[in-house]
Every structure is written in C-alpha cells, then in structure tokens.
Amino acid sequence: MSMLRGRLARQPETVQDLELAAESRYWEGTSLALAGESYAAIYLMGYAAEMWLKLAALRLDGVRPTDPVKSMLPAAKKWLQGQAGVMIDHEMYHSLWFWVTFLKEKRWWKGKPLDAMMEARLSQRARRLYGTWWVEMRYRPSMVLEREAQSVYDDVTWIRDHYRELWRL
C-alpha cells in the first residue's frame, strides 16, 4: 500500500501544479474564514499569495506549465543578488517580500516595469501581507484579529485577480 507522502514525493512540483494549488488554498482559506477559523484561513491564503507571487516572478522568464519549479528557485535568488544587487532573505523561498522584489526587479530589468499605480498597489498589499503571514506562523498560537483576517482576504484576492497582469509583458 502506497502512502500519500510517497505518491506526492514522486511527482515534481510544476508550474501548473502550483497554479492549481494556489487556487485550491485560496478557496480552502475562504471556506475556513467563513467558518470563523481565521488563523487557518490566513495560513492557507498566505500560501496562495506566495505561490501566485512566486509563479508570476518565474513566468517572466517564459516557463511552461509543465516545467518543474524547484530547480528554478536557487536561480531566482542568484539572479536577484547578482544581477539586481538585492539581498533579501528568501525564507526558504516562502518570503512574500522576496518574490515581490524579484518580480519588480525582473520586470524593470526586462524593460517592462509595472505601471506606477499597479506597482504601488502590489507593494502596499505585499507589505501588509508580509506583516501578517509567514510560513513559520504554523508553530505559533493564534493571535489573529478579525481586521487582519479581512485584510489578508482582501490582499490575497487582489493578487489572485491581478496574477496574470503581474507576469504578462
């Protein structure tokens, strides 16, 4: 009998897998928020935001839906540090701020920066999310305020709604 972990581990994480997972985590988080489980909702919705930001950043280089993601992550860190000269903790590639910074820098480097309003909104929402969600929160007690849960929902929904605009040049 095969265990779930073993079955999942044999499958490389692809771009399309992350896109589907982001959408699933978003809706799971929304369901939890509606059920009054704000802390779990924030955790899952934060993961969705991380995946969409990560994917938007990687898609700038023309990755295909079936391309594996894991091998691209160290290259993103190397590019941000080397080409853009930006040193940001990638938090095991879960940092929202790392991916937003990479995305903005890469678009600028390609000569296709986000328009000023879009960049300002992205930065504002990412900064607010970064102050509320991080992968390590799973080990902490729930101290969430209702306004924080609403803010996360609003910010993640904005990222979801603008995902394609973030990477299409």
CSV table of C-alpha atoms in Angstrom, one decimal:
chain,number,residue,atom,x,y,z
A,1,MET,CA,0.0,0.0,0.0
A,2,SER,CA,1.4,3.4,-1.0
A,3,MET,CA,1.3,6.3,1.4
A,4,LEU,CA,0.2,9.8,0.3
A,5,ARG,CA,3.6,11.3,1.1
A,6,GLY,CA,5.4,8.7,-1.1
A,7,ARG,CA,2.9,9.3,-4.0
A,8,LEU,CA,3.3,13.1,-3.8
A,9,ALA,CA,7.1,13.0,-3.4
A,10,ARG,CA,7.4,11.1,-6.7
A,11,GLN,CA,5.7,14.0,-8.5
A,12,PRO,CA,7.8,17.1,-9.3
A,13,GLU,CA,6.1,20.4,-8.5
A,14,THR,CA,5.3,22.0,-11.8
A,15,VAL,CA,4.1,25.5,-12.7
A,16,GLN,CA,0.6,24.2,-13.4
A,17,ASP,CA,0.6,22.3,-10.1
A,18,LEU,CA,1.4,25.4,-8.2
A,19,GLU,CA,-1.3,27.4,-10.1
A,20,LEU,CA,-3.9,24.8,-9.2
A,21,ALA,CA,-2.7,24.5,-5.6
A,22,ALA,CA,-2.8,28.3,-5.2
A,23,GLU,CA,-6.4,28.4,-6.3
A,24,SER,CA,-7.3,25.4,-4.0
A,25,ARG,CA,-5.6,27.0,-1.0
A,26,TYR,CA,-7.4,30.3,-1.7
A,27,TRP,CA,-10.8,28.6,-1.7
A,28,GLU,CA,-10.0,26.4,1.3
A,29,GLY,CA,-8.8,29.6,3.1
A,30,THR,CA,-12.0,31.4,2.1
A,31,SER,CA,-14.1,28.5,3.4
A,32,LEU,CA,-12.2,28.5,6.7
A,33,ALA,CA,-12.7,32.3,7.1
A,34,LEU,CA,-16.4,31.9,6.6
A,35,ALA,CA,-16.5,29.2,9.2
A,36,GLY,CA,-14.7,31.5,11.7
A,37,GLU,CA,-11.3,29.8,11.5
A,38,SER,CA,-9.4,33.0,10.8
A,39,TYR,CA,-5.9,31.8,11.7
A,40,ALA,CA,-6.1,28.7,9.5
A,41,ALA,CA,-7.7,30.9,6.8
A,42,ILE,CA,-4.8,33.3,6.9
A,43,TYR,CA,-2.3,30.5,6.8
A,44,LEU,CA,-3.7,28.9,3.7
A,45,MET,CA,-4.4,32.2,1.9
A,46,GLY,CA,-0.9,33.4,2.6
A,47,TYR,CA,0.4,30.2,0.9
A,48,ALA,CA,-1.8,31.0,-2.1
A,49,ALA,CA,-0.4,34.5,-2.3
A,50,GLU,CA,3.1,33.2,-2.0
A,51,MET,CA,2.5,30.7,-4.9
A,52,TRP,CA,1.0,33.4,-7.1
A,53,LEU,CA,3.8,35.8,-6.5
A,54,LYS,CA,6.4,33.1,-7.0
A,55,LEU,CA,4.8,31.9,-10.2
A,56,ALA,CA,4.4,35.5,-11.6
A,57,ALA,CA,8.1,36.0,-10.9
A,58,LEU,CA,9.1,32.8,-12.6
A,59,ARG,CA,6.7,33.2,-15.5
A,60,LEU,CA,8.5,36.4,-16.6
A,61,ASP,CA,11.2,34.1,-18.0
A,62,GLY,CA,8.7,32.1,-20.1
A,63,VAL,CA,8.4,29.0,-18.1
A,64,ARG,CA,5.9,26.5,-19.4
A,65,PRO,CA,3.1,24.9,-17.4
A,66,THR,CA,4.8,21.5,-17.2
A,67,ASP,CA,8.2,22.9,-16.1
A,68,PRO,CA,9.3,21.8,-12.6
A,69,VAL,CA,9.6,24.7,-10.2
A,70,LYS,CA,12.0,23.5,-7.5
A,71,SER,CA,15.1,23.8,-9.7
A,72,MET,CA,14.3,27.4,-10.6
A,73,LEU,CA,14.3,28.7,-7.1
A,74,PRO,CA,18.1,28.9,-6.4
A,75,ALA,CA,18.5,30.6,-9.8
A,76,ALA,CA,16.0,33.3,-8.8
A,77,LYS,CA,18.0,34.0,-5.6
A,78,LYS,CA,21.2,34.1,-7.5
A,79,TRP,CA,19.8,36.5,-10.1
A,80,LEU,CA,18.3,38.9,-7.5
A,81,GLN,CA,21.6,39.0,-5.7
A,82,GLY,CA,23.9,39.1,-8.7
A,83,GLN,CA,22.1,40.9,-11.4
A,84,ALA,CA,19.9,43.2,-9.4
A,85,GLY,CA,22.3,43.5,-6.4
A,86,VAL,CA,19.4,43.0,-3.9
A,87,MET,CA,20.0,40.9,-0.7
A,88,ILE,CA,16.7,39.8,0.8
A,89,ASP,CA,16.1,36.7,3.0
A,90,HIS,CA,14.2,34.3,0.8
A,91,GLU,CA,12.9,32.4,3.8
A,92,MET,CA,13.3,29.0,2.1
A,93,TYR,CA,11.7,30.6,-0.9
A,94,HIS,CA,8.5,31.3,1.0
A,95,SER,CA,9.1,35.1,1.5
A,96,LEU,CA,6.4,37.2,0.0
A,97,TRP,CA,8.7,40.2,0.0
A,98,PHE,CA,11.4,38.3,-1.8
A,99,TRP,CA,9.1,37.3,-4.6
A,100,VAL,CA,7.6,40.8,-4.9
A,101,THR,CA,11.0,42.3,-5.1
A,102,PHE,CA,12.2,39.8,-7.6
A,103,LEU,CA,9.1,40.4,-9.7
A,104,LYS,CA,9.6,44.2,-9.8
A,105,GLU,CA,13.3,44.0,-10.4
A,106,LYS,CA,13.0,41.4,-13.2
A,107,ARG,CA,10.3,43.4,-14.9
A,108,TRP,CA,12.5,46.5,-14.7
A,109,TRP,CA,15.5,44.6,-16.0
A,110,LYS,CA,13.5,43.4,-19.0
A,111,GLY,CA,12.4,47.0,-19.7
A,112,LYS,CA,8.7,46.2,-18.9
A,113,PRO,CA,8.2,47.6,-15.4
A,114,LEU,CA,4.7,47.6,-13.9
A,115,ASP,CA,2.9,50.8,-14.3
A,116,ALA,CA,3.3,53.1,-11.2
A,117,MET,CA,-0.2,52.5,-9.9
A,118,MET,CA,0.0,48.7,-10.2
A,119,GLU,CA,3.4,48.6,-8.6
A,120,ALA,CA,2.3,50.8,-5.7
A,121,ARG,CA,-0.8,48.6,-5.1
A,122,LEU,CA,1.3,45.5,-5.3
A,123,SER,CA,3.9,46.8,-2.9
A,124,GLN,CA,1.2,48.0,-0.4
A,125,ARG,CA,-0.6,44.7,-0.4
A,126,ALA,CA,2.5,42.6,-0.3
A,127,ARG,CA,3.9,44.7,2.6
A,128,ARG,CA,0.7,44.3,4.6
A,129,LEU,CA,0.6,40.5,3.9
A,130,TYR,CA,4.3,40.2,4.8
A,131,GLY,CA,3.4,41.8,8.2
A,132,THR,CA,0.7,39.2,8.8
A,133,TRP,CA,1.7,35.9,7.1
A,134,TRP,CA,4.9,33.9,7.0
A,135,VAL,CA,5.5,30.2,6.8
A,136,GLU,CA,6.7,29.9,10.4
A,137,MET,CA,3.4,31.0,11.8
A,138,ARG,CA,2.3,27.4,11.8
A,139,TYR,CA,4.2,26.9,15.0
A,140,ARG,CA,2.7,29.9,16.8
A,141,PRO,CA,-0.5,30.3,18.8
A,142,SER,CA,-3.4,32.0,17.1
A,143,MET,CA,-3.5,35.7,17.9
A,144,VAL,CA,-5.3,36.9,14.8
A,145,LEU,CA,-7.5,40.0,14.9
A,146,GLU,CA,-10.6,40.0,12.7
A,147,ARG,CA,-9.4,43.0,10.8
A,148,GLU,CA,-6.2,41.1,10.0
A,149,ALA,CA,-8.2,38.2,8.6
A,150,GLN,CA,-10.2,40.6,6.4
A,151,SER,CA,-7.1,42.4,5.3
A,152,VAL,CA,-5.4,39.1,4.2
A,153,TYR,CA,-8.5,38.1,2.3
A,154,ASP,CA,-8.6,41.5,0.5
A,155,ASP,CA,-4.9,41.5,-0.3
A,156,VAL,CA,-4.8,37.9,-1.5
A,157,THR,CA,-7.9,38.4,-3.6
A,158,TRP,CA,-6.2,41.3,-5.2
A,159,ILE,CA,-3.1,39.3,-6.0
A,160,ARG,CA,-5.3,36.5,-7.4
A,161,ASP,CA,-7.3,38.9,-9.5
A,162,HIS,CA,-4.1,40.5,-10.9
A,163,TYR,CA,-1.9,37.4,-11.2
A,164,ARG,CA,-1.7,37.4,-15.0
A,165,GLU,CA,-1.1,41.1,-15.2
A,166,LEU,CA,1.9,40.7,-12.9
A,167,TRP,CA,3.8,38.5,-15.3
A,168,ARG,CA,2.5,39.2,-18.8
A,169,LEU,CA,4.9,41.6,-20.5
